[in-house]
Amino acid sequence: SSAASDVYKRQVIAGEASVTVLNAAGKTVTLSNILGQTTASAIASSDNFVMPASKGIVVVSVDGETAQKVVVK
């Protein structure tokens, strides 16, 4: 299915005080801390969507899919 291929193209990139999510336009991007508390949530407005994030380990989930952990500097 095309939905499955979209997941493989989606990428999460940690930046300086931000997280960039590629290929997630129209999806809900949720940032959480390592305790599982949601710190931010937004609908991605583009396929190169940047969200501000605090330093440290950030757990990124797109539309409730398997979360990815990234380290924000």
PDB file of C-alpha atoms in Angstrom:
ATOM      1  CA  SER A   1       0.000   0.000   0.000  1.00  0.00           C
ATOM      2  CA  SER A   2       1.085   3.592  -0.462  1.00  0.00           C
ATOM      3  CA  ALA A   3       0.673   4.270   3.261  1.00  0.00           C
ATOM      4  CA  ALA A   4       3.363   1.725   4.085  1.00  0.00           C
ATOM      5  CA  SER A   5       5.807   3.290   1.630  1.00  0.00           C
ATOM      6  CA  ASP A   6       5.153   6.755   3.152  1.00  0.00           C
ATOM      7  CA  VAL A   7       6.384   5.503   6.528  1.00  0.00           C
ATOM      8  CA  TYR A   8       9.745   4.476   5.079  1.00  0.00           C
ATOM      9  CA  LYS A   9      10.235   7.875   3.439  1.00  0.00           C
ATOM     10  CA  ARG A  10       9.420   9.745   6.648  1.00  0.00           C
ATOM     11  CA  GLN A  11      12.489  10.985   8.488  1.00  0.00           C
ATOM     12  CA  VAL A  12      13.033  12.702  11.811  1.00  0.00           C
ATOM     13  CA  ILE A  13      16.132  14.876  12.095  1.00  0.00           C
ATOM     14  CA  ALA A  14      17.287  16.470  15.335  1.00  0.00           C
ATOM     15  CA  GLY A  15      18.661  19.987  15.052  1.00  0.00           C
ATOM     16  CA  GLU A  16      19.639  22.784  17.380  1.00  0.00           C
ATOM     17  CA  ALA A  17      16.588  23.411  19.602  1.00  0.00           C
ATOM     18  CA  SER A  18      14.371  21.866  16.928  1.00  0.00           C
ATOM     19  CA  VAL A  19      13.187  18.668  15.277  1.00  0.00           C
ATOM     20  CA  THR A  20      12.604  18.426  11.520  1.00  0.00           C
ATOM     21  CA  VAL A  21      10.118  15.869  10.208  1.00  0.00           C
ATOM     22  CA  LEU A  22      10.248  15.048   6.503  1.00  0.00           C
ATOM     23  CA  ASN A  23       7.332  13.695   4.426  1.00  0.00           C
ATOM     24  CA  ALA A  24       4.647  14.127   7.110  1.00  0.00           C
ATOM     25  CA  ALA A  25       2.476  16.929   5.677  1.00  0.00           C
ATOM     26  CA  GLY A  26      -1.026  16.874   7.150  1.00  0.00           C
ATOM     27  CA  LYS A  27      -0.035  14.405   9.893  1.00  0.00           C
ATOM     28  CA  THR A  28      -0.017  15.113  13.616  1.00  0.00           C
ATOM     29  CA  VAL A  29       3.526  15.349  14.976  1.00  0.00           C
ATOM     30  CA  THR A  30       3.826  14.838  18.734  1.00  0.00           C
ATOM     31  CA  LEU A  31       6.943  15.499  20.791  1.00  0.00           C
ATOM     32  CA  SER A  32       7.303  13.853  24.197  1.00  0.00           C
ATOM     33  CA  ASN A  33       9.969  13.637  26.858  1.00  0.00           C
ATOM     34  CA  ILE A  34      11.472  10.354  28.017  1.00  0.00           C
ATOM     35  CA  LEU A  35       8.849  10.178  30.787  1.00  0.00           C
ATOM     36  CA  GLY A  36       6.141   9.983  28.118  1.00  0.00           C
ATOM     37  CA  GLN A  37       4.770  13.471  28.786  1.00  0.00           C
ATOM     38  CA  THR A  38       3.704  15.343  25.642  1.00  0.00           C
ATOM     39  CA  THR A  39       5.704  18.554  25.290  1.00  0.00           C
ATOM     40  CA  ALA A  40       4.378  19.722  21.906  1.00  0.00           C
ATOM     41  CA  SER A  41       1.941  18.669  19.219  1.00  0.00           C
ATOM     42  CA  ALA A  42       1.179  20.173  15.829  1.00  0.00           C
ATOM     43  CA  ILE A  43      -0.094  19.265  12.388  1.00  0.00           C
ATOM     44  CA  ALA A  44       2.782  19.284   9.915  1.00  0.00           C
ATOM     45  CA  SER A  45       2.162  22.081   7.423  1.00  0.00           C
ATOM     46  CA  SER A  46       4.726  20.805   4.913  1.00  0.00           C
ATOM     47  CA  ASP A  47       6.913  17.829   4.029  1.00  0.00           C
ATOM     48  CA  ASN A  48       9.865  19.639   5.622  1.00  0.00           C
ATOM     49  CA  PHE A  49       8.273  20.553   8.957  1.00  0.00           C
ATOM     50  CA  VAL A  50      10.378  22.103  11.731  1.00  0.00           C
ATOM     51  CA  MET A  51       9.162  22.142  15.342  1.00  0.00           C
ATOM     52  CA  PRO A  52      10.920  23.861  18.246  1.00  0.00           C
ATOM     53  CA  ALA A  53      12.120  21.359  20.839  1.00  0.00           C
ATOM     54  CA  SER A  54      13.976  21.511  24.126  1.00  0.00           C
ATOM     55  CA  LYS A  55      17.475  20.101  24.468  1.00  0.00           C
ATOM     56  CA  GLY A  56      17.898  16.464  25.358  1.00  0.00           C
ATOM     57  CA  ILE A  57      16.197  13.257  24.310  1.00  0.00           C
ATOM     58  CA  VAL A  58      12.945  13.912  22.462  1.00  0.00           C
ATOM     59  CA  VAL A  59      10.503  11.179  21.459  1.00  0.00           C
ATOM     60  CA  VAL A  60       8.852  12.000  18.116  1.00  0.00           C
ATOM     61  CA  SER A  61       5.656  10.322  16.939  1.00  0.00           C
ATOM     62  CA  VAL A  62       3.765  10.966  13.695  1.00  0.00           C
ATOM     63  CA  ASP A  63       0.037  10.120  13.772  1.00  0.00           C
ATOM     64  CA  GLY A  64       0.626   7.601  16.575  1.00  0.00           C
ATOM     65  CA  GLU A  65       3.080   5.520  14.557  1.00  0.00           C
ATOM     66  CA  THR A  66       6.137   3.952  16.144  1.00  0.00           C
ATOM     67  CA  ALA A  67       7.974   6.712  17.962  1.00  0.00           C
ATOM     68  CA  GLN A  68      11.568   7.667  17.251  1.00  0.00           C
ATOM     69  CA  LYS A  69      14.006   8.988  19.849  1.00  0.00           C
ATOM     70  CA  VAL A  70      16.323  11.793  18.801  1.00  0.00           C
ATOM     71  CA  VAL A  71      18.830  13.936  20.694  1.00  0.00           C
ATOM     72  CA  VAL A  72      18.237  17.683  20.336  1.00  0.00           C
ATOM     73  CA  LYS A  73      21.256  19.927  20.855  1.00  0.00           C
TER      74      LYS A  73
END
